[in-house]
Every structure is written in structure tokens, then in C-alpha cells.
């Protein structure tokens, strides 16, 4: 769809879709930073260029002669990735239901224990390995869904594990709302819902808010259509256990305990340190949460500005003032920005695996409790 030579510039948008002014402002600012030279495909900030490409794809669909605004060019790849992990989904569904159905739905008893929480947190972490934008759309490379039985063997690959700090938040009786900023559809979304169910049924959480993309994005990112499709697929393509699980999750949505949102800011090229200024409505919405869980590589890059940080810079420092609520990130490392490591840890990991920053074999569970607030918005 995008037939431009590698050195071609990124042209401003001319169609009047929402947030076009912010997109064109980003292009103008990048041009100013480069002494008047417009951004180009292989010479400009990679985060901007990647986001620009996916927005151009969506624009082409919206401008097509037969309207294709709701068409997802990546749907078949996401679907195939889900079916490749269906066996693992059945195993996890059995383990999850054994835990949550032991307690009456809505029970006031606080039955959540650290081991259960930590198992499903790690499952959600490694579910992030399923990323079609990294595997060039190949489901063979992206569908390595990790069953619960393998989690212990992977613990040494978690370079930073601040699960205990996250546990302190979710175990508090004051924690009644948790937000998930979603990443990939398919097995990762399934693992997100598993963790949400554990927090909803065994902990004190009464409201879970999921934040999806409003358009197809980075191949496998979750849209509302993907969310709905997953529930139908689990119900109809799995066995009796999966069907029970789908019904359980639908009841959370129908009863108003779980909520699904979209916002244009998630598909802008701006990093999250700019959210207070550009989308204070979203920033303030996240500020209602007791914990915001950011999933995956793209969210991590936007949290840290996709900058060339020293590996040992503290995670909270790299957020550069972003903190609507206590937040954490669950991320398998597939891009070359990492913070919060101990001195020498990056070098030691490189000795184990030369491509440790792109393989997805290593992971981070990081937490920040800093909170900042603001009130301006450009996305009304």
C-alpha cells in the first residue's frame, strides 16, 4: 500500500481524520529538529516512522473506492496465531477455573495468595512473546504460548522482577480498580483476561478497565473486534472448560465489572510523557486506577520515549514525569531500549545471548508508584 523509496520523506496528512493536526505537528517538529530536512523512512525516529506507516495503511483503507474502514488486513494472521495456541489455552483454562470456581462469584473472602497471583502474572508476561509485528506475521515464530508448567524454568530470564511491589498494590483492600493497556490479540489477550479474572474473583478488585487500539495497529495489537472475536472463539472453538470461561468473562462485561475502552492517543506517535498535555482526559481516566498494567514492547517504548537510555537508569526516571497512577510494565524484550538493570547485568546477559534485546527470550516486570497530574487536552 505504501510504495515509497526508502529515502522518501514522510508527507503530512491531508485527509481530515481525527488527530490529523497532532500527526502533522509531529512531522513538523521532526523536520525542525533536523534543520529543515523532512523525516524519511530510514533516517528518522523509528517510533514516528513505524506509527506513520500503520496510520497510512488505515488511511488507504478509509479512502478506498469501496469503503473498507472496518477491514482489518491483519485479522487472518491474528486468527491463525490464536488457533496455534488453542492447546495451551485449554490447559490454562483448566488451571484457572480450578482456582476461581472454588470461590463463589462475588465472595467477600480474600482468597488471593501470592503464588497464584505470581503464576498468572508470569503467564501474562510471557504471553507477550506472541508478537506478529516482530515475527513478520509468521504464526510459527509468534505462537510460542507458555503453559504454567514452564514458568519456573523461565524465572532466570526475567531480568527485573518487581512482582512483590505489584503484589503490595493488588493485595491491598483499597485496590478496587486495575487497568490493562493491551498489546497483542490472541494468546496474550487471553492471558490478560486470565490475570484480570484472578484479580476480580480472588482479590479486592471490583472494576477492570481494558484499553484497546481503535484501528488495526502493529499487526497484532488488540482492537475491540479482536476482543469480541476472542470471547466467541473460546466459547465455540474450545471445549467445555473454555466455554465456561467465556461465559464467565461475558458476565463480568455484562454486569459492568469489566470495561473496554478505545482512545485516539494509543495510535498516535507521541510517547506517554506527552499524554498530560495532549490527552488529559485519558490521563485523568488512568488516574482513577489503583494500578495500570502496560503490556508489551510498544507500550514500553512509549513509556520510556524510545530513547537510548543507559541500562541502569531507574525505570521511574525514564518515565520522565508520566505517572497518572501506580503503574507496571510486563514486557518480553524485543526492542533495544531497556532500563532499570543492575550494573553489569546487560553485559552478562549479552554473554548468554548476543541478540538478547530482540529475541523475546528475556523479560521485565517493572513498577513505579510515582503519581503526577495535569488538566490540559488537545484531543477534545
mmCIF file of C-alpha atoms in Angstrom:
data_model
loop_
_atom_site.group_PDB
_atom_site.id
_atom_site.type_symbol
_atom_site.label_atom_id
_atom_site.label_comp_id
_atom_site.label_asym_id
_atom_site.label_seq_id
_atom_site.Cartn_x
_atom_site.Cartn_y
_atom_site.Cartn_z
ATOM 1 C CA UNK A 1 0.000 0.000 0.000
ATOM 2 C CA UNK A 2 2.900 2.337 0.692
ATOM 3 C CA UNK A 3 5.045 2.493 -2.438
ATOM 4 C CA UNK A 4 7.737 4.958 -1.498
ATOM 5 C CA UNK A 5 11.501 4.513 -1.898
ATOM 6 C CA UNK A 6 13.410 4.088 1.405
ATOM 7 C CA UNK A 7 14.733 7.670 1.395
ATOM 8 C CA UNK A 8 11.377 9.220 0.565
ATOM 9 C CA UNK A 9 10.054 11.737 3.050
ATOM 10 C CA UNK A 10 7.044 11.344 5.326
ATOM 11 C CA UNK A 11 4.451 13.671 3.845
ATOM 12 C CA UNK A 12 1.932 15.480 6.064
ATOM 13 C CA UNK A 13 -1.568 14.060 6.071
ATOM 14 C CA UNK A 14 -4.212 15.928 4.050
ATOM 15 C CA UNK A 15 -7.313 13.890 4.926
ATOM 16 C CA UNK A 16 -9.361 15.158 7.857
ATOM 17 C CA UNK A 17 -9.321 12.171 10.178
ATOM 18 C CA UNK A 18 -9.315 12.774 13.928
ATOM 19 C CA UNK A 19 -5.971 13.955 15.373
ATOM 20 C CA UNK A 20 -4.557 14.879 11.939
ATOM 21 C CA UNK A 21 -3.258 18.148 13.412
ATOM 22 C CA UNK A 22 -1.247 16.290 16.031
ATOM 23 C CA UNK A 23 0.207 13.938 13.403
ATOM 24 C CA UNK A 24 1.263 16.828 11.184
ATOM 25 C CA UNK A 25 2.673 18.690 14.190
ATOM 26 C CA UNK A 26 4.884 15.668 14.909
ATOM 27 C CA UNK A 27 6.158 15.691 11.330
ATOM 28 C CA UNK A 28 6.808 19.453 11.517
ATOM 29 C CA UNK A 29 8.655 19.110 14.828
ATOM 30 C CA UNK A 30 10.814 16.302 13.437
ATOM 31 C CA UNK A 31 11.582 18.497 10.408
ATOM 32 C CA UNK A 32 12.617 21.370 12.703
ATOM 33 C CA UNK A 33 14.857 19.069 14.767
ATOM 34 C CA UNK A 34 16.606 18.030 11.535
ATOM 35 C CA UNK A 35 17.366 21.626 10.432
ATOM 36 C CA UNK A 36 14.505 21.744 7.955
ATOM 37 C CA UNK A 37 15.008 18.265 6.481
ATOM 38 C CA UNK A 38 11.674 16.382 6.482
ATOM 39 C CA UNK A 39 11.604 12.977 8.200
ATOM 40 C CA UNK A 40 12.324 9.995 5.954
ATOM 41 C CA UNK A 41 11.701 6.276 6.206
ATOM 42 C CA UNK A 42 15.138 5.027 7.293
ATOM 43 C CA UNK A 43 16.709 8.185 8.700
ATOM 44 C CA UNK A 44 14.165 9.449 11.237
ATOM 45 C CA UNK A 45 12.951 8.469 14.682
ATOM 46 C CA UNK A 46 11.842 4.860 14.318
ATOM 47 C CA UNK A 47 8.831 5.199 16.610
ATOM 48 C CA UNK A 48 7.430 8.008 14.458
ATOM 49 C CA UNK A 49 8.105 6.142 11.204
ATOM 50 C CA UNK A 50 6.523 2.891 12.394
ATOM 51 C CA UNK A 51 3.383 4.599 13.662
ATOM 52 C CA UNK A 52 3.192 6.675 10.470
ATOM 53 C CA UNK A 53 3.266 3.511 8.352
ATOM 54 C CA UNK A 54 0.368 1.856 10.189
ATOM 55 C CA UNK A 55 -1.666 5.086 10.093
ATOM 56 C CA UNK A 56 -1.047 5.342 6.328
ATOM 57 C CA UNK A 57 -2.333 1.788 5.893
ATOM 58 C CA UNK A 58 -5.515 2.719 7.749
ATOM 59 C CA UNK A 59 -5.858 5.882 5.680
ATOM 60 C CA UNK A 60 -5.608 3.850 2.461
ATOM 61 C CA UNK A 61 -8.439 1.602 3.683
ATOM 62 C CA UNK A 62 -10.590 4.587 4.600
ATOM 63 C CA UNK A 63 -10.040 6.230 1.196
ATOM 64 C CA UNK A 64 -10.607 3.092 -0.885
ATOM 65 C CA UNK A 65 -13.321 3.189 -3.552
ATOM 66 C CA UNK A 66 -15.287 0.502 -1.739
ATOM 67 C CA UNK A 67 -15.238 1.663 1.875
ATOM 68 C CA UNK A 68 -13.015 -0.616 3.984
ATOM 69 C CA UNK A 69 -12.818 1.437 7.158
ATOM 70 C CA UNK A 70 -13.681 -1.564 9.330
ATOM 71 C CA UNK A 71 -11.486 -4.033 7.408
ATOM 72 C CA UNK A 72 -8.555 -5.497 9.363
ATOM 73 C CA UNK A 73 -5.760 -6.531 6.960
ATOM 74 C CA UNK A 74 -4.065 -8.471 9.763
ATOM 75 C CA UNK A 75 -7.088 -10.415 11.032
ATOM 76 C CA UNK A 76 -6.210 -13.764 9.428
ATOM 77 C CA UNK A 77 -2.731 -13.685 10.953
ATOM 78 C CA UNK A 78 -4.154 -12.929 14.390
ATOM 79 C CA UNK A 79 -6.714 -15.702 13.987
ATOM 80 C CA UNK A 80 -4.073 -18.255 12.954
ATOM 81 C CA UNK A 81 -1.905 -17.281 15.907
ATOM 82 C CA UNK A 82 -4.817 -17.878 18.286
ATOM 83 C CA UNK A 83 -5.577 -21.341 16.885
ATOM 84 C CA UNK A 84 -1.892 -22.277 17.114
ATOM 85 C CA UNK A 85 -2.109 -21.758 20.886
ATOM 86 C CA UNK A 86 -5.506 -23.410 21.445
ATOM 87 C CA UNK A 87 -3.974 -26.433 23.197
ATOM 88 C CA UNK A 88 -2.239 -24.241 25.756
ATOM 89 C CA UNK A 89 -5.431 -22.235 26.243
ATOM 90 C CA UNK A 90 -7.222 -25.428 27.286
ATOM 91 C CA UNK A 91 -4.525 -26.247 29.859
ATOM 92 C CA UNK A 92 -4.612 -22.735 31.331
ATOM 93 C CA UNK A 93 -8.427 -22.653 31.368
ATOM 94 C CA UNK A 94 -8.465 -25.831 33.464
ATOM 95 C CA UNK A 95 -5.989 -24.371 35.976
ATOM 96 C CA UNK A 96 -7.768 -21.016 36.151
ATOM 97 C CA UNK A 97 -11.246 -22.441 36.673
ATOM 98 C CA UNK A 98 -9.959 -24.745 39.400
ATOM 99 C CA UNK A 99 -8.831 -21.625 41.252
ATOM 100 C CA UNK A 100 -11.645 -19.177 40.655
ATOM 101 C CA UNK A 101 -14.618 -21.532 40.796
ATOM 102 C CA UNK A 102 -13.554 -22.714 44.230
ATOM 103 C CA UNK A 103 -14.747 -19.320 45.482
ATOM 104 C CA UNK A 104 -18.377 -18.210 44.962
ATOM 105 C CA UNK A 105 -18.533 -15.387 42.408
ATOM 106 C CA UNK A 106 -18.698 -12.111 44.309
ATOM 107 C CA UNK A 107 -17.442 -13.686 47.541
ATOM 108 C CA UNK A 108 -16.071 -11.204 50.058
ATOM 109 C CA UNK A 109 -13.415 -13.700 51.166
ATOM 110 C CA UNK A 110 -9.929 -12.578 50.098
ATOM 111 C CA UNK A 111 -8.588 -15.856 48.773
ATOM 112 C CA UNK A 112 -5.843 -14.447 46.548
ATOM 113 C CA UNK A 113 -2.401 -15.742 47.533
ATOM 114 C CA UNK A 114 0.970 -14.611 46.215
ATOM 115 C CA UNK A 115 1.840 -17.874 44.434
ATOM 116 C CA UNK A 116 -1.395 -17.841 42.424
ATOM 117 C CA UNK A 117 -1.004 -14.162 41.610
ATOM 118 C CA UNK A 118 2.655 -14.608 40.631
ATOM 119 C CA UNK A 119 1.915 -17.590 38.373
ATOM 120 C CA UNK A 120 -0.732 -15.741 36.380
ATOM 121 C CA UNK A 121 1.337 -12.544 36.321
ATOM 122 C CA UNK A 122 4.208 -14.512 34.768
ATOM 123 C CA UNK A 123 1.830 -16.204 32.338
ATOM 124 C CA UNK A 124 0.658 -12.751 31.258
ATOM 125 C CA UNK A 125 4.265 -11.620 30.955
ATOM 126 C CA UNK A 126 5.332 -14.480 28.685
ATOM 127 C CA UNK A 127 2.111 -14.235 26.712
ATOM 128 C CA UNK A 128 3.658 -11.022 25.385
ATOM 129 C CA UNK A 129 6.119 -13.127 23.398
ATOM 130 C CA UNK A 130 3.355 -13.644 20.799
ATOM 131 C CA UNK A 131 4.022 -10.563 18.636
ATOM 132 C CA UNK A 132 3.238 -10.723 14.910
ATOM 133 C CA UNK A 133 4.849 -7.358 14.126
ATOM 134 C CA UNK A 134 8.213 -8.812 15.247
ATOM 135 C CA UNK A 135 7.788 -12.191 13.536
ATOM 136 C CA UNK A 136 6.868 -10.566 10.192
ATOM 137 C CA UNK A 137 3.408 -12.055 10.552
ATOM 138 C CA UNK A 138 4.637 -15.632 10.948
ATOM 139 C CA UNK A 139 2.459 -17.554 13.392
ATOM 140 C CA UNK A 140 5.154 -20.254 13.622
ATOM 141 C CA UNK A 141 7.510 -17.800 15.295
ATOM 142 C CA UNK A 142 4.978 -15.880 17.347
ATOM 143 C CA UNK A 143 2.667 -18.509 18.819
ATOM 144 C CA UNK A 144 5.042 -19.811 21.498
ATOM 145 C CA UNK A 145 2.371 -19.708 24.203
ATOM 146 C CA UNK A 146 3.966 -20.631 27.520
ATOM 147 C CA UNK A 147 1.982 -23.043 29.741
ATOM 148 C CA UNK A 148 2.027 -22.627 33.512
ATOM 149 C CA UNK A 149 4.263 -25.687 33.948
ATOM 150 C CA UNK A 150 7.163 -23.922 32.209
ATOM 151 C CA UNK A 151 7.130 -20.721 34.257
ATOM 152 C CA UNK A 152 9.657 -21.847 36.892
ATOM 153 C CA UNK A 153 12.276 -22.602 34.241
ATOM 154 C CA UNK A 154 11.866 -19.089 32.791
ATOM 155 C CA UNK A 155 12.296 -17.123 36.028
ATOM 156 C CA UNK A 156 16.032 -16.660 35.491
ATOM 157 C CA UNK A 157 15.208 -14.909 32.191
ATOM 158 C CA UNK A 158 13.244 -12.170 33.977
ATOM 159 C CA UNK A 159 15.980 -9.560 34.299
ATOM 160 C CA UNK A 160 13.952 -7.314 36.611
ATOM 161 C CA UNK A 161 11.158 -8.863 38.675
ATOM 162 C CA UNK A 162 9.303 -6.388 40.881
ATOM 163 C CA UNK A 163 6.298 -8.673 41.318
ATOM 164 C CA UNK A 164 6.467 -8.135 45.076
ATOM 165 C CA UNK A 165 5.848 -4.401 44.645
ATOM 166 C CA UNK A 166 2.884 -5.088 42.366
ATOM 167 C CA UNK A 167 1.610 -7.640 44.883
ATOM 168 C CA UNK A 168 1.664 -4.983 47.601
ATOM 169 C CA UNK A 169 -0.774 -2.961 45.493
ATOM 170 C CA UNK A 170 -3.159 -5.707 44.343
ATOM 171 C CA UNK A 171 -3.234 -7.314 47.801
ATOM 172 C CA UNK A 172 -4.412 -4.081 49.416
ATOM 173 C CA UNK A 173 -8.106 -3.837 50.304
ATOM 174 C CA UNK A 174 -8.014 -0.289 48.917
ATOM 175 C CA UNK A 175 -7.252 -1.570 45.398
ATOM 176 C CA UNK A 176 -10.612 -1.801 43.671
ATOM 177 C CA UNK A 177 -9.686 -0.794 40.106
ATOM 178 C CA UNK A 178 -6.979 -2.119 37.775
ATOM 179 C CA UNK A 179 -6.387 -1.026 34.161
ATOM 180 C CA UNK A 180 -4.754 -3.032 31.357
ATOM 181 C CA UNK A 181 -3.224 -1.143 28.431
ATOM 182 C CA UNK A 182 -3.413 -4.036 25.994
ATOM 183 C CA UNK A 183 -0.865 -5.208 23.470
ATOM 184 C CA UNK A 184 -1.329 -8.303 21.298
ATOM 185 C CA UNK A 185 -4.535 -10.129 20.470
ATOM 186 C CA UNK A 186 -4.763 -13.912 20.613
ATOM 187 C CA UNK A 187 -2.982 -15.782 23.397
ATOM 188 C CA UNK A 188 -1.619 -12.630 25.032
ATOM 189 C CA UNK A 189 -5.106 -11.140 25.308
ATOM 190 C CA UNK A 190 -6.284 -14.479 26.722
ATOM 191 C CA UNK A 191 -3.546 -14.292 29.360
ATOM 192 C CA UNK A 192 -4.565 -10.687 30.152
ATOM 193 C CA UNK A 193 -8.122 -11.845 30.818
ATOM 194 C CA UNK A 194 -6.862 -14.723 32.972
ATOM 195 C CA UNK A 195 -4.931 -12.315 35.211
ATOM 196 C CA UNK A 196 -7.917 -9.948 35.300
ATOM 197 C CA UNK A 197 -10.155 -12.840 36.396
ATOM 198 C CA UNK A 198 -7.745 -13.805 39.187
ATOM 199 C CA UNK A 199 -7.741 -10.214 40.466
ATOM 200 C CA UNK A 200 -11.523 -9.867 40.091
ATOM 201 C CA UNK A 201 -12.555 -13.129 41.703
ATOM 202 C CA UNK A 202 -9.907 -13.727 44.361
ATOM 203 C CA UNK A 203 -8.765 -10.191 45.172
ATOM 204 C CA UNK A 204 -10.457 -6.938 46.107
ATOM 205 C CA UNK A 205 -10.628 -5.600 42.516
ATOM 206 C CA UNK A 206 -14.188 -4.693 41.525
ATOM 207 C CA UNK A 207 -13.514 -2.915 38.233
ATOM 208 C CA UNK A 208 -11.101 -3.814 35.432
ATOM 209 C CA UNK A 209 -10.688 -1.425 32.505
ATOM 210 C CA UNK A 210 -9.105 -2.683 29.264
ATOM 211 C CA UNK A 211 -7.661 -0.184 26.778
ATOM 212 C CA UNK A 212 -7.544 -1.380 23.145
ATOM 213 C CA UNK A 213 -6.490 0.223 19.849
ATOM 214 C CA UNK A 214 -9.201 1.880 17.777
ATOM 215 C CA UNK A 215 -7.727 0.588 14.482
ATOM 216 C CA UNK A 216 -5.509 -2.301 13.293
ATOM 217 C CA UNK A 217 -2.072 -1.468 14.675
ATOM 218 C CA UNK A 218 1.381 -3.061 14.590
ATOM 219 C CA UNK A 219 -0.177 -6.190 13.034
ATOM 220 C CA UNK A 220 -1.329 -7.980 16.183
ATOM 221 C CA UNK A 221 -2.427 -5.242 18.599
ATOM 222 C CA UNK A 222 -5.854 -5.768 20.143
ATOM 223 C CA UNK A 223 -8.866 -3.903 18.739
ATOM 224 C CA UNK A 224 -12.437 -4.111 20.131
ATOM 225 C CA UNK A 225 -13.249 -6.536 17.293
ATOM 226 C CA UNK A 226 -10.361 -8.779 18.399
ATOM 227 C CA UNK A 227 -11.633 -8.678 21.986
ATOM 228 C CA UNK A 228 -15.110 -9.798 20.928
ATOM 229 C CA UNK A 229 -13.731 -12.392 18.499
ATOM 230 C CA UNK A 230 -11.591 -13.959 21.238
ATOM 231 C CA UNK A 231 -14.602 -14.471 23.506
ATOM 232 C CA UNK A 232 -16.567 -16.097 20.660
ATOM 233 C CA UNK A 233 -13.616 -18.288 19.646
ATOM 234 C CA UNK A 234 -13.032 -19.512 23.188
ATOM 235 C CA UNK A 235 -16.729 -20.277 23.523
ATOM 236 C CA UNK A 236 -17.173 -22.112 20.225
ATOM 237 C CA UNK A 237 -13.744 -23.470 19.229
ATOM 238 C CA UNK A 238 -12.594 -24.863 22.567
ATOM 239 C CA UNK A 239 -14.067 -27.475 24.839
ATOM 240 C CA UNK A 240 -16.445 -27.353 27.765
ATOM 241 C CA UNK A 241 -13.891 -25.636 30.032
ATOM 242 C CA UNK A 242 -13.208 -22.877 27.545
ATOM 243 C CA UNK A 243 -16.928 -22.338 27.015
ATOM 244 C CA UNK A 244 -17.443 -21.912 30.768
ATOM 245 C CA UNK A 245 -14.600 -19.444 30.880
ATOM 246 C CA UNK A 246 -16.046 -17.381 28.018
ATOM 247 C CA UNK A 247 -19.424 -17.250 29.787
ATOM 248 C CA UNK A 248 -17.715 -16.156 32.980
ATOM 249 C CA UNK A 249 -15.874 -13.326 31.242
ATOM 250 C CA UNK A 250 -19.019 -12.189 29.415
ATOM 251 C CA UNK A 251 -20.798 -11.946 32.749
ATOM 252 C CA UNK A 252 -18.085 -9.590 34.014
ATOM 253 C CA UNK A 253 -18.701 -7.357 30.984
ATOM 254 C CA UNK A 254 -22.499 -7.585 31.169
ATOM 255 C CA UNK A 255 -22.539 -6.784 34.882
ATOM 256 C CA UNK A 256 -20.293 -3.739 34.454
ATOM 257 C CA UNK A 257 -17.318 -5.127 36.334
ATOM 258 C CA UNK A 258 -15.117 -5.216 33.231
ATOM 259 C CA UNK A 259 -14.987 -2.342 30.722
ATOM 260 C CA UNK A 260 -13.407 -1.963 27.273
ATOM 261 C CA UNK A 261 -12.192 1.434 26.023
ATOM 262 C CA UNK A 262 -10.512 2.963 22.980
ATOM 263 C CA UNK A 263 -8.827 6.352 22.700
ATOM 264 C CA UNK A 264 -7.040 8.001 19.746
ATOM 265 C CA UNK A 265 -3.919 8.639 21.821
ATOM 266 C CA UNK A 266 -2.929 4.958 21.752
ATOM 267 C CA UNK A 267 -2.450 5.198 17.964
ATOM 268 C CA UNK A 268 -0.532 8.459 17.886
ATOM 269 C CA UNK A 269 3.272 8.581 17.503
ATOM 270 C CA UNK A 270 3.646 10.565 20.732
ATOM 271 C CA UNK A 271 5.179 8.931 23.766
ATOM 272 C CA UNK A 272 3.374 8.833 27.091
ATOM 273 C CA UNK A 273 5.252 11.706 28.720
ATOM 274 C CA UNK A 274 3.166 13.955 26.422
ATOM 275 C CA UNK A 275 -0.188 12.482 27.434
ATOM 276 C CA UNK A 276 -0.864 15.098 30.145
ATOM 277 C CA UNK A 277 -0.636 17.848 27.550
ATOM 278 C CA UNK A 278 -2.274 16.166 24.561
ATOM 279 C CA UNK A 279 -4.876 13.903 26.166
ATOM 280 C CA UNK A 280 -5.547 14.892 29.750
ATOM 281 C CA UNK A 281 -8.948 13.169 29.534
ATOM 282 C CA UNK A 282 -7.161 9.847 29.090
ATOM 283 C CA UNK A 283 -4.505 10.757 31.668
ATOM 284 C CA UNK A 284 -7.180 11.598 34.209
ATOM 285 C CA UNK A 285 -9.116 8.420 33.395
ATOM 286 C CA UNK A 286 -5.999 6.348 34.103
ATOM 287 C CA UNK A 287 -5.591 8.405 37.259
ATOM 288 C CA UNK A 288 -8.777 6.800 38.610
ATOM 289 C CA UNK A 289 -6.990 3.452 38.682
ATOM 290 C CA UNK A 290 -5.081 1.922 41.577
ATOM 291 C CA UNK A 291 -2.754 0.107 39.155
ATOM 292 C CA UNK A 292 -2.196 0.482 35.403
ATOM 293 C CA UNK A 293 -0.611 -2.546 33.719
ATOM 294 C CA UNK A 294 1.175 -1.679 30.475
ATOM 295 C CA UNK A 295 1.702 -4.685 28.245
ATOM 296 C CA UNK A 296 4.445 -5.247 25.726
ATOM 297 C CA UNK A 297 7.207 -3.696 23.708
ATOM 298 C CA UNK A 298 5.456 -0.755 22.037
ATOM 299 C CA UNK A 299 3.974 0.425 25.335
ATOM 300 C CA UNK A 300 7.418 0.134 26.936
ATOM 301 C CA UNK A 301 8.993 2.163 24.147
ATOM 302 C CA UNK A 302 6.339 4.860 24.560
ATOM 303 C CA UNK A 303 6.736 4.839 28.346
ATOM 304 C CA UNK A 304 10.475 5.442 28.014
ATOM 305 C CA UNK A 305 10.327 7.684 24.925
ATOM 306 C CA UNK A 306 12.131 5.047 22.827
ATOM 307 C CA UNK A 307 15.341 6.790 23.862
ATOM 308 C CA UNK A 308 18.876 5.450 24.096
ATOM 309 C CA UNK A 309 18.959 5.162 27.870
ATOM 310 C CA UNK A 310 21.788 3.717 29.887
ATOM 311 C CA UNK A 311 20.680 0.271 31.014
ATOM 312 C CA UNK A 312 20.964 1.233 34.682
ATOM 313 C CA UNK A 313 18.741 4.343 34.593
ATOM 314 C CA UNK A 314 15.843 3.775 37.036
ATOM 315 C CA UNK A 315 12.518 2.903 35.405
ATOM 316 C CA UNK A 316 10.733 5.810 37.113
ATOM 317 C CA UNK A 317 13.368 8.254 35.808
ATOM 318 C CA UNK A 318 12.844 7.001 32.240
ATOM 319 C CA UNK A 319 9.105 7.735 32.540
ATOM 320 C CA UNK A 320 10.009 11.473 32.555
ATOM 321 C CA UNK A 321 7.040 12.594 34.637
ATOM 322 C CA UNK A 322 4.450 10.137 33.324
ATOM 323 C CA UNK A 323 2.525 8.754 36.273
ATOM 324 C CA UNK A 324 -1.262 9.062 36.333
ATOM 325 C CA UNK A 325 -1.354 6.196 38.870
ATOM 326 C CA UNK A 326 0.918 3.457 40.179
ATOM 327 C CA UNK A 327 1.916 1.500 37.090
ATOM 328 C CA UNK A 328 3.825 -1.543 35.991
ATOM 329 C CA UNK A 329 5.051 -2.997 32.738
ATOM 330 C CA UNK A 330 5.019 -6.649 31.665
ATOM 331 C CA UNK A 331 7.272 -6.985 28.662
ATOM 332 C CA UNK A 332 9.340 -9.563 26.828
ATOM 333 C CA UNK A 333 12.296 -7.677 25.352
ATOM 334 C CA UNK A 334 12.074 -7.328 21.562
ATOM 335 C CA UNK A 335 13.488 -3.814 21.028
ATOM 336 C CA UNK A 336 16.737 -2.164 22.055
ATOM 337 C CA UNK A 337 15.542 0.032 24.897
ATOM 338 C CA UNK A 338 15.925 -1.338 28.423
ATOM 339 C CA UNK A 339 16.208 0.482 31.752
ATOM 340 C CA UNK A 340 16.332 -0.455 35.405
ATOM 341 C CA UNK A 341 19.059 -3.110 35.203
ATOM 342 C CA UNK A 342 21.843 -3.634 37.708
ATOM 343 C CA UNK A 343 25.401 -2.600 36.776
ATOM 344 C CA UNK A 344 26.928 -5.266 34.537
ATOM 345 C CA UNK A 345 23.641 -7.129 34.048
ATOM 346 C CA UNK A 346 23.259 -6.150 30.380
ATOM 347 C CA UNK A 347 26.806 -7.247 29.604
ATOM 348 C CA UNK A 348 26.311 -10.564 31.416
ATOM 349 C CA UNK A 349 23.061 -11.178 29.511
ATOM 350 C CA UNK A 350 24.789 -10.452 26.203
ATOM 351 C CA UNK A 351 27.309 -13.153 27.060
ATOM 352 C CA UNK A 352 24.402 -15.585 27.341
ATOM 353 C CA UNK A 353 22.753 -14.453 24.113
ATOM 354 C CA UNK A 354 24.090 -11.911 21.648
ATOM 355 C CA UNK A 355 20.618 -10.863 20.438
ATOM 356 C CA UNK A 356 19.061 -10.694 23.931
ATOM 357 C CA UNK A 357 17.392 -7.343 23.190
ATOM 358 C CA UNK A 358 15.418 -8.605 20.193
ATOM 359 C CA UNK A 359 14.823 -12.326 20.750
ATOM 360 C CA UNK A 360 11.933 -12.091 23.207
ATOM 361 C CA UNK A 361 13.684 -14.676 25.421
ATOM 362 C CA UNK A 362 14.254 -12.203 28.266
ATOM 363 C CA UNK A 363 11.687 -10.154 30.128
ATOM 364 C CA UNK A 364 10.966 -7.315 32.554
ATOM 365 C CA UNK A 365 8.411 -6.834 35.327
ATOM 366 C CA UNK A 366 8.885 -3.222 36.458
ATOM 367 C CA UNK A 367 6.878 -0.987 38.772
ATOM 368 C CA UNK A 368 6.583 2.733 39.526
ATOM 369 C CA UNK A 369 4.448 4.240 42.271
ATOM 370 C CA UNK A 370 5.055 7.910 41.349
ATOM 371 C CA UNK A 371 1.884 9.888 40.567
ATOM 372 C CA UNK A 372 1.676 13.135 38.571
ATOM 373 C CA UNK A 373 -1.433 15.044 37.438
ATOM 374 C CA UNK A 374 -2.432 17.737 34.924
ATOM 375 C CA UNK A 375 -5.511 19.144 33.180
ATOM 376 C CA UNK A 376 -4.869 20.256 29.564
ATOM 377 C CA UNK A 377 -6.034 18.474 26.414
ATOM 378 C CA UNK A 378 -5.724 18.849 22.641
ATOM 379 C CA UNK A 379 -7.891 15.813 21.824
ATOM 380 C CA UNK A 380 -11.355 17.091 22.748
#
